[in-house]
Backbone as a chain_set.jsonl record, in Angstrom:
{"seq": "XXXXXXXXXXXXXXXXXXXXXXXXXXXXXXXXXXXXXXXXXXXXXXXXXXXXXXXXXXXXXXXXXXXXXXXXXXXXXXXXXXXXXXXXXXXXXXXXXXXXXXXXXXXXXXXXXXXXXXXXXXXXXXXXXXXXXXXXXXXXXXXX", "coords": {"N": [[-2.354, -17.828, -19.502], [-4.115, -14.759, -20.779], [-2.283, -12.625, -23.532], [-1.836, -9.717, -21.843], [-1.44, -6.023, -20.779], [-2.487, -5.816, -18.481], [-1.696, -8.494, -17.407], [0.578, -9.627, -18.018], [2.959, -8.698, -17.192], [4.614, -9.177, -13.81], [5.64, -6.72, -12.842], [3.416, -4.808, -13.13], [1.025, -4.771, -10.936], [2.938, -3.724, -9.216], [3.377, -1.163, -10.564], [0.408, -0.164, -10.483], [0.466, 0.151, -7.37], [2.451, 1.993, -6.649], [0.887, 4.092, -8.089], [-1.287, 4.239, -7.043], [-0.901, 5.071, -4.538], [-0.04, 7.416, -4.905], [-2.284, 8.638, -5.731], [-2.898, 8.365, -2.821], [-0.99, 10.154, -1.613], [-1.94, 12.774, -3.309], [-4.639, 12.729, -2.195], [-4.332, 13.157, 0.616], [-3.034, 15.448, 0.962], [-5.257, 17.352, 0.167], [-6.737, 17.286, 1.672], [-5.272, 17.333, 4.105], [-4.34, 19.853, 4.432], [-6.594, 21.789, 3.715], [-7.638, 21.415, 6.425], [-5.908, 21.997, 7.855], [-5.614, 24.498, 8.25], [-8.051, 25.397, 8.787], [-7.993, 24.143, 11.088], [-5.856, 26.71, 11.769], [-3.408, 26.146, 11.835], [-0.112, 26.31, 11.597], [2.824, 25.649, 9.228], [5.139, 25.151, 9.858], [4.436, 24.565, 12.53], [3.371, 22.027, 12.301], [5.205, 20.188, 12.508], [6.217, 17.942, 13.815], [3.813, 14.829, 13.747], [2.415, 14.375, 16.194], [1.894, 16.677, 16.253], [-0.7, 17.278, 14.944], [-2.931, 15.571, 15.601], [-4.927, 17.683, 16.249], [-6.543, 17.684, 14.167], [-9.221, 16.887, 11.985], [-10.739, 13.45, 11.821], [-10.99, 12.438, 9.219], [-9.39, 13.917, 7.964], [-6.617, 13.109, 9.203], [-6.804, 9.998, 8.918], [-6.532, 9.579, 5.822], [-3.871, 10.772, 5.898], [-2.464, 8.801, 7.708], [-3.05, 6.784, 6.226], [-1.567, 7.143, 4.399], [1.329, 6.632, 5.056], [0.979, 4.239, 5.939], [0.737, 3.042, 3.685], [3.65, 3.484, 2.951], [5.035, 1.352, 4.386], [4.611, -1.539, 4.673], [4.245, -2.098, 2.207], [7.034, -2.086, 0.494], [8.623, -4.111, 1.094], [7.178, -5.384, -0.672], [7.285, -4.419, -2.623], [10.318, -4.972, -3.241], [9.972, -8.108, -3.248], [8.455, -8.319, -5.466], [10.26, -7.069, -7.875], [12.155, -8.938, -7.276], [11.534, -11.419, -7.742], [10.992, -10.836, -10.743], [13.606, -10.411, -11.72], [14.697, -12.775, -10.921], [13.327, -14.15, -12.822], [11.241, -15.716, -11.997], [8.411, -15.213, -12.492], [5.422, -15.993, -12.968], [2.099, -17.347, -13.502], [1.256, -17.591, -11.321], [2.414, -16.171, -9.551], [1.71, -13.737, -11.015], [-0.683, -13.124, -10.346], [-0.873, -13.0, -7.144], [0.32, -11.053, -6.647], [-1.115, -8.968, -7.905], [-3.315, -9.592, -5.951], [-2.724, -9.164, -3.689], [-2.183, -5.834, -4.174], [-4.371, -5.072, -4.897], [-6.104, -5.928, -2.259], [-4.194, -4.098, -0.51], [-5.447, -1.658, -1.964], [-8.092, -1.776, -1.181], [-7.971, -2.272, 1.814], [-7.101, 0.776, 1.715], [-9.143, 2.068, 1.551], [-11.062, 1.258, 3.015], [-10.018, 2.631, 5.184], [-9.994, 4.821, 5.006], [-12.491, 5.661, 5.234], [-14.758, 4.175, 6.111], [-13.463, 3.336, 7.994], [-13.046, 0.973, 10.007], [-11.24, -0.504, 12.671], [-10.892, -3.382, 13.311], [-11.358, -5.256, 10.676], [-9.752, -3.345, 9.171], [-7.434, -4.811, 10.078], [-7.492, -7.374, 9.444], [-7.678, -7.419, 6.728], [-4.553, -6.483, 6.854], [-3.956, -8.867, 7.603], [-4.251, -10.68, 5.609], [-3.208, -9.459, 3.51], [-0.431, -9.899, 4.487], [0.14, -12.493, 4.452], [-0.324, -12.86, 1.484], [2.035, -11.843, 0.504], [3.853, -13.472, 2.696], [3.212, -15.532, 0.958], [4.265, -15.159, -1.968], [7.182, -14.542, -1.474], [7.669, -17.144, -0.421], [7.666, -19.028, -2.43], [9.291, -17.872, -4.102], [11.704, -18.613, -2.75], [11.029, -21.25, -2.742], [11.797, -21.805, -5.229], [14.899, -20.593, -5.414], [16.094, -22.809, -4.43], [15.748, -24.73, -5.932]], "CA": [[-2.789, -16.484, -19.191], [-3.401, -14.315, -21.803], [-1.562, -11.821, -23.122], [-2.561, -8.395, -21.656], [-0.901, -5.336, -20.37], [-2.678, -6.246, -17.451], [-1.31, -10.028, -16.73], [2.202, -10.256, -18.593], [4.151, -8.684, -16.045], [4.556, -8.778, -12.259], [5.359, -5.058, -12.769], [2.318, -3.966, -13.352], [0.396, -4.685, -10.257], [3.668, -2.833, -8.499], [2.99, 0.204, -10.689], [-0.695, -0.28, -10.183], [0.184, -0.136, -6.163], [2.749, 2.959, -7.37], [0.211, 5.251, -8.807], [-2.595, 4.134, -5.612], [-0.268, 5.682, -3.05], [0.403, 9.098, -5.302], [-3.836, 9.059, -5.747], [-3.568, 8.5, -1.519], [-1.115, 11.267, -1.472], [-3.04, 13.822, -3.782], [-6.123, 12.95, -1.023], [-3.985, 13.837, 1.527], [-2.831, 16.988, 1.099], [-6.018, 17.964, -0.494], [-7.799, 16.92, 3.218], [-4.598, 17.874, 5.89], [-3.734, 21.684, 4.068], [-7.371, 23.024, 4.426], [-8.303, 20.579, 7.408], [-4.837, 22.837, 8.64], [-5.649, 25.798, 7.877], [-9.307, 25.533, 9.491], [-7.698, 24.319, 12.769], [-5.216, 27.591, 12.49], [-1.781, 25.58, 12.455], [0.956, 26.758, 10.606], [3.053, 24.417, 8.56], [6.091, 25.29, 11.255], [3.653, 23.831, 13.755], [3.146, 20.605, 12.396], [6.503, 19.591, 12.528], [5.689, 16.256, 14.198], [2.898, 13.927, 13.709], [1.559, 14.499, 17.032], [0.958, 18.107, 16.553], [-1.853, 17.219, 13.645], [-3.971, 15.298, 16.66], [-6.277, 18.031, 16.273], [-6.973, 17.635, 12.515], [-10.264, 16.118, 12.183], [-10.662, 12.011, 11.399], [-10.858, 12.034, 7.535], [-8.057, 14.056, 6.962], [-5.661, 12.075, 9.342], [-7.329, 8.838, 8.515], [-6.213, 9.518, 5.115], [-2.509, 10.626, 6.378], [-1.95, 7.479, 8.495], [-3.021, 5.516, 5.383], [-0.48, 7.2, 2.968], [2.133, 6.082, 5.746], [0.679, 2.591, 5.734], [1.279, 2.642, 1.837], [5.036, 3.536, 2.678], [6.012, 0.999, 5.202], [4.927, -2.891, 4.05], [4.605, -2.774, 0.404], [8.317, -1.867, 0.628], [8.487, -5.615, 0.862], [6.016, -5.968, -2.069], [7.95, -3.893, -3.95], [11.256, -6.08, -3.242], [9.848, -9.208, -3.983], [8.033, -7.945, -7.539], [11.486, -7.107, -8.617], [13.581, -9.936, -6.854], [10.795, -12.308, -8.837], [11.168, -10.793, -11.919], [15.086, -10.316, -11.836], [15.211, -13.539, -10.588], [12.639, -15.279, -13.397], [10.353, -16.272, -11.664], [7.335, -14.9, -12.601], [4.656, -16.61, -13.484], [0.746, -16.929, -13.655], [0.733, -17.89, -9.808], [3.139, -14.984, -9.066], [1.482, -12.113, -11.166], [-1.83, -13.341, -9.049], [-0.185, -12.474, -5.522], [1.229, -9.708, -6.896], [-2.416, -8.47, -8.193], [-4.178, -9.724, -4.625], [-1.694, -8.012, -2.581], [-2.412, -4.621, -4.73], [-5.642, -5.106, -4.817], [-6.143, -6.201, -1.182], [-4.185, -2.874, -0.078], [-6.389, -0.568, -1.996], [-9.48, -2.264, -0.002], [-7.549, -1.248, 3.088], [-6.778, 2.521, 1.732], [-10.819, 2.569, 0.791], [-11.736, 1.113, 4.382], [-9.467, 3.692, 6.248], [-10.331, 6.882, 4.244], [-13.992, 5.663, 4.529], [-15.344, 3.954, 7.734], [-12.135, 3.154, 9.131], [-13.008, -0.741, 11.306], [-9.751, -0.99, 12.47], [-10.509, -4.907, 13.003], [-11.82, -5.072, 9.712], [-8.168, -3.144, 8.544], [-6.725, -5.421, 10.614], [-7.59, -8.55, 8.957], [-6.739, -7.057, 5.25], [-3.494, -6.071, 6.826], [-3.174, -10.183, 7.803], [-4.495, -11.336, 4.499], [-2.324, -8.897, 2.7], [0.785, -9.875, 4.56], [0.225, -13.867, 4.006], [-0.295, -13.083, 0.019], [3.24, -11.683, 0.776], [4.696, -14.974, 2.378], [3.049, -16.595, -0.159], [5.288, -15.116, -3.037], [8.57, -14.727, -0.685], [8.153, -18.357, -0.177], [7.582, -19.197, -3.851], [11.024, -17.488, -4.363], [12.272, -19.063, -1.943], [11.522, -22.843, -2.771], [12.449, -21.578, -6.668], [16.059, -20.378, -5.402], [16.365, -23.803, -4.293], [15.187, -26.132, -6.875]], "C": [[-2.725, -15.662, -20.475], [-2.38, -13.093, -22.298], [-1.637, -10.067, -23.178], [-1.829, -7.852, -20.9], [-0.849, -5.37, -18.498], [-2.011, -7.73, -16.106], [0.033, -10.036, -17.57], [2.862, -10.187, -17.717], [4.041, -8.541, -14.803], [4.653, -7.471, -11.929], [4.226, -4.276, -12.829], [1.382, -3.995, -11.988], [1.506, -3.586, -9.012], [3.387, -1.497, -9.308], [1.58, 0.717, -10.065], [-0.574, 0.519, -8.578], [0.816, 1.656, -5.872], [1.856, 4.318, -7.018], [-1.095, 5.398, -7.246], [-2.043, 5.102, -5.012], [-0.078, 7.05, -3.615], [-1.187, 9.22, -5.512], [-3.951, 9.569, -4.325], [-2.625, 9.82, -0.944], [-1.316, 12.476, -1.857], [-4.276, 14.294, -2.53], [-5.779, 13.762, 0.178], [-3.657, 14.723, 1.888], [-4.351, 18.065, 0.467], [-7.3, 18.053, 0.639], [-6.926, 17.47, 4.294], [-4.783, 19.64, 5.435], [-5.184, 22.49, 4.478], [-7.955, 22.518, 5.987], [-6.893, 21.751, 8.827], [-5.009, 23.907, 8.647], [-6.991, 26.39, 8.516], [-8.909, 25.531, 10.814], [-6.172, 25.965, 12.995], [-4.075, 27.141, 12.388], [-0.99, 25.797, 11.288], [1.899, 25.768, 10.074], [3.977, 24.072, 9.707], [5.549, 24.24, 12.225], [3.378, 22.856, 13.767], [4.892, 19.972, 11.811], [6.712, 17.906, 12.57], [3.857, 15.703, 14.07], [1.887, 14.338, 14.727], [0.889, 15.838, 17.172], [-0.461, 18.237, 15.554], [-3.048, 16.07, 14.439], [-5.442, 16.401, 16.816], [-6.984, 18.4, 15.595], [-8.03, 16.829, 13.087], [-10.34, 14.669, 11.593], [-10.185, 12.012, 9.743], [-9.643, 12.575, 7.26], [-6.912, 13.313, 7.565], [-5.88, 10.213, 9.409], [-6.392, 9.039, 7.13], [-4.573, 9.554, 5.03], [-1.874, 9.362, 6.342], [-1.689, 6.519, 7.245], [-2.204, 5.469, 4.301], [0.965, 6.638, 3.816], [1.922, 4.574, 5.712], [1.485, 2.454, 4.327], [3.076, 2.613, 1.787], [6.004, 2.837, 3.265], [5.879, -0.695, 4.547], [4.727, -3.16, 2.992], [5.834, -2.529, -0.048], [8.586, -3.303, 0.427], [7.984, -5.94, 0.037], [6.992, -5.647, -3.119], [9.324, -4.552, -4.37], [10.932, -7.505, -3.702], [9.229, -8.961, -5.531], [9.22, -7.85, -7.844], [12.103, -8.022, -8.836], [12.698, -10.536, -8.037], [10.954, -12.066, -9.966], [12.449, -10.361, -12.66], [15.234, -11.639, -11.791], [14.635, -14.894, -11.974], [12.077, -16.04, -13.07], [8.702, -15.608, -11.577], [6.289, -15.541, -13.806], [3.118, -16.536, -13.205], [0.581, -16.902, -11.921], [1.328, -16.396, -9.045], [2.197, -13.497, -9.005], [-0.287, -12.443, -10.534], [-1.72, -12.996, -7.949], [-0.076, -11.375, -5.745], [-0.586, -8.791, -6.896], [-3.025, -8.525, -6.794], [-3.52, -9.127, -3.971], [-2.104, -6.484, -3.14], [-3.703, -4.376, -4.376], [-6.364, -5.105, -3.333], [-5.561, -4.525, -0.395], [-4.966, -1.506, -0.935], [-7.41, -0.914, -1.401], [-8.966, -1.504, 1.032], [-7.346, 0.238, 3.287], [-8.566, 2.765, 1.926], [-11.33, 2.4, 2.193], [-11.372, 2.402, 5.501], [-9.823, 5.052, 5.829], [-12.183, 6.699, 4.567], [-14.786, 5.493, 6.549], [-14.964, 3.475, 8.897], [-12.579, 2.108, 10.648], [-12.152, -0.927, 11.4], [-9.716, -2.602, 12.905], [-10.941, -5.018, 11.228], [-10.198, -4.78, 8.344], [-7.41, -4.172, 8.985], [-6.363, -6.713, 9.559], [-7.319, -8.785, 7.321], [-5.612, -7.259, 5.736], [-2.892, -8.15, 6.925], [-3.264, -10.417, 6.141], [-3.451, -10.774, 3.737], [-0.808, -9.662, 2.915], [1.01, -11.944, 4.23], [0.465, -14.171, 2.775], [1.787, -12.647, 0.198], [4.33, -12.694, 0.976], [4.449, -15.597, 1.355], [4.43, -16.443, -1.361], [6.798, -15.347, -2.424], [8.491, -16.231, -0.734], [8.088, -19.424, -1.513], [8.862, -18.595, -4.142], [11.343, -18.164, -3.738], [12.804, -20.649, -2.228], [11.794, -22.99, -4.34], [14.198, -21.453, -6.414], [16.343, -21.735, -5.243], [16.673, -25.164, -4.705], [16.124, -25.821, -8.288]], "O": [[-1.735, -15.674, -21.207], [-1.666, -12.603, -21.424], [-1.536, -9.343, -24.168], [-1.267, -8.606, -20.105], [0.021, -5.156, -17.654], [-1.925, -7.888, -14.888], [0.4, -11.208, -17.493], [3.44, -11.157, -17.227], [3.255, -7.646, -14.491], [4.017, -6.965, -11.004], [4.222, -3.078, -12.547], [0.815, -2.903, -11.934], [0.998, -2.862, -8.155], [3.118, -0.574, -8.539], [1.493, 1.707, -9.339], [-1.37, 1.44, -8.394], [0.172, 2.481, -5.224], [1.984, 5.189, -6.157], [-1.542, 6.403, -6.692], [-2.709, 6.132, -4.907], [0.057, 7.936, -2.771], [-1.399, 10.428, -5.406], [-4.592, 10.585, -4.058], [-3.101, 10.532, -0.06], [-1.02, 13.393, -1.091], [-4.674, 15.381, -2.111], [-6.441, 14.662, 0.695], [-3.827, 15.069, 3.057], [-4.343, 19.294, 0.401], [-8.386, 18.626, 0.552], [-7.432, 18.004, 5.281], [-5.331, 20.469, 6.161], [-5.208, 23.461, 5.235], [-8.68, 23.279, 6.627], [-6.993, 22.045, 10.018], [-4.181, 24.461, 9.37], [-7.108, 27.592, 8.755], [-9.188, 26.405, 11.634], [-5.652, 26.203, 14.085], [-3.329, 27.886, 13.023], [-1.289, 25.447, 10.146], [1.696, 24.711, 10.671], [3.829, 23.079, 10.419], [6.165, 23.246, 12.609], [3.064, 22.319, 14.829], [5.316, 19.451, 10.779], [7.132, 17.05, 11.792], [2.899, 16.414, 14.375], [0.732, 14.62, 14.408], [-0.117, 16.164, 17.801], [-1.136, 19.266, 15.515], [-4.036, 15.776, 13.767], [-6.552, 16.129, 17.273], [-7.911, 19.177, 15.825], [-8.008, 16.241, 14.168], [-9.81, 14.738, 10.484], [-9.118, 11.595, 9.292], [-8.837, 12.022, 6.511], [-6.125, 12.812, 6.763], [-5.098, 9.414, 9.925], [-5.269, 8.577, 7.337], [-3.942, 8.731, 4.367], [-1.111, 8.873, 5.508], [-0.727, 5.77, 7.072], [-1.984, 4.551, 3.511], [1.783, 6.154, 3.035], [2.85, 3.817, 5.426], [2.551, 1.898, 4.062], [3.734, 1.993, 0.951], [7.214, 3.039, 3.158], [6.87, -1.159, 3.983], [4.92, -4.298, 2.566], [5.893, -2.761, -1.256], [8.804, -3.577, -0.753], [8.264, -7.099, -0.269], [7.389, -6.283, -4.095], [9.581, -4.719, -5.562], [11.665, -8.027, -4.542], [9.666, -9.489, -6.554], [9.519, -8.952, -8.304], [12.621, -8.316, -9.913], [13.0, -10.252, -9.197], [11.126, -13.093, -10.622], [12.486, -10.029, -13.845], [15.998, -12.013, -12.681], [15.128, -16.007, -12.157], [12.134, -17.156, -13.585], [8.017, -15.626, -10.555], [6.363, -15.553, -15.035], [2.813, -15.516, -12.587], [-0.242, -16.157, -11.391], [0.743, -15.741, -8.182], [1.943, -12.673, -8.126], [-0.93, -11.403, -10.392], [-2.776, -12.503, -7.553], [-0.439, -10.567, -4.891], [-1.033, -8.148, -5.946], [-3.3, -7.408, -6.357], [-4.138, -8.148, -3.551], [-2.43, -5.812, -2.161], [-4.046, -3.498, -3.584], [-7.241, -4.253, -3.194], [-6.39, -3.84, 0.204], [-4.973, -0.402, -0.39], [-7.821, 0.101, -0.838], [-9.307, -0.342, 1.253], [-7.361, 0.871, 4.343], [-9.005, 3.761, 2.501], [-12.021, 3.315, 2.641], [-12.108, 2.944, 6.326], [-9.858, 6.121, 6.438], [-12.999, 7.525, 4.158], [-15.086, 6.188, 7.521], [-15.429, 3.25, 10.014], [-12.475, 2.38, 11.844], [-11.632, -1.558, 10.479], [-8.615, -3.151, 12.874], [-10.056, -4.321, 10.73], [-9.776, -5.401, 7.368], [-6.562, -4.528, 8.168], [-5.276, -6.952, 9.033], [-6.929, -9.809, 6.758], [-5.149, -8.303, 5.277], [-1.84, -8.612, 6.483], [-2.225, -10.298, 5.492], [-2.685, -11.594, 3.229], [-0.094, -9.99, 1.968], [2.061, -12.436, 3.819], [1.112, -15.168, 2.453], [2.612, -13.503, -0.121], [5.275, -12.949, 0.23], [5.324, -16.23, 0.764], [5.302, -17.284, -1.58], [7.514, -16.248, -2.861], [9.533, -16.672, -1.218], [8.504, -20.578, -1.412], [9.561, -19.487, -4.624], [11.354, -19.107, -4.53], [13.905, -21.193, -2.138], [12.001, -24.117, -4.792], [14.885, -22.159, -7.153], [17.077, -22.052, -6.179], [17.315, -26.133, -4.302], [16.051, -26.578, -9.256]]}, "num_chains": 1, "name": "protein.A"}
């Protein structure tokens, strides 16, 4: 592999994933605040989740998807580290690492856009398999 800022380290597709989710929440406040302010609702008023039901699609499309960003790359972000604490990163690694990143910005771009939730769905599998993949690449490394 050669050697580029891009492919040396497994870190980089975790910053990469990082910086996505502070782009998806820039979008989002830049789509709920006047999308809130059109429907009338005071910040008070959206306390909970469910009171922003009568925001219009795009801006809680975009919401939902900065919540997506904060619940299973939590796991991404644990194995990029463990892997590269642990020394095991390598060309096969910082590949997963990249398809997993890469793979959830598809899914931010589908949900902010024309939102197929089979369509999300089937990123969300693919994504979470590139996932076992590396976990289990640690896994049969701790071993050996």
């Amino acid at each position: 592999m050669p050697d580029s800022p891009l492919t040396h380290s497994i870190l980089t597709p975790a910053l990469t994933l990082v910086i996505w989710s502070l782009v998806t929440w820039a979008a989002m406040v830049a789509t709920r605040l006047p999308a809130m302010s059109a429907a009338k609702i005071a910040p008070q008023k959206a306390r909970h989740t469910s009171d922003l039901t009568v925001l219009p699609s795009p801006a809680r499309d975009i919401a939902d998807n900065y919540n997506h960003l904060m619940e299973q790359p939590t796991i991404f972000y644990a194995l990029v580290f463990y892997t590269y604490l642990a020394g095991g990163q390598d060309r096969t690694s910082i590949v997963l690492a990249w398809a997993y990143a890469a793979i959830r910005v598809v899914h931010s771009l589908v949900q902010w856009t024309v939102n197929v939730v089979a369509v999300r769905f089937w990123l969300f599998v693919l994504s979470t398999l590139v996932l076992i993949a590396l976990a289990m690449k640690d896994a049969v490394a701790l071993f050996h």
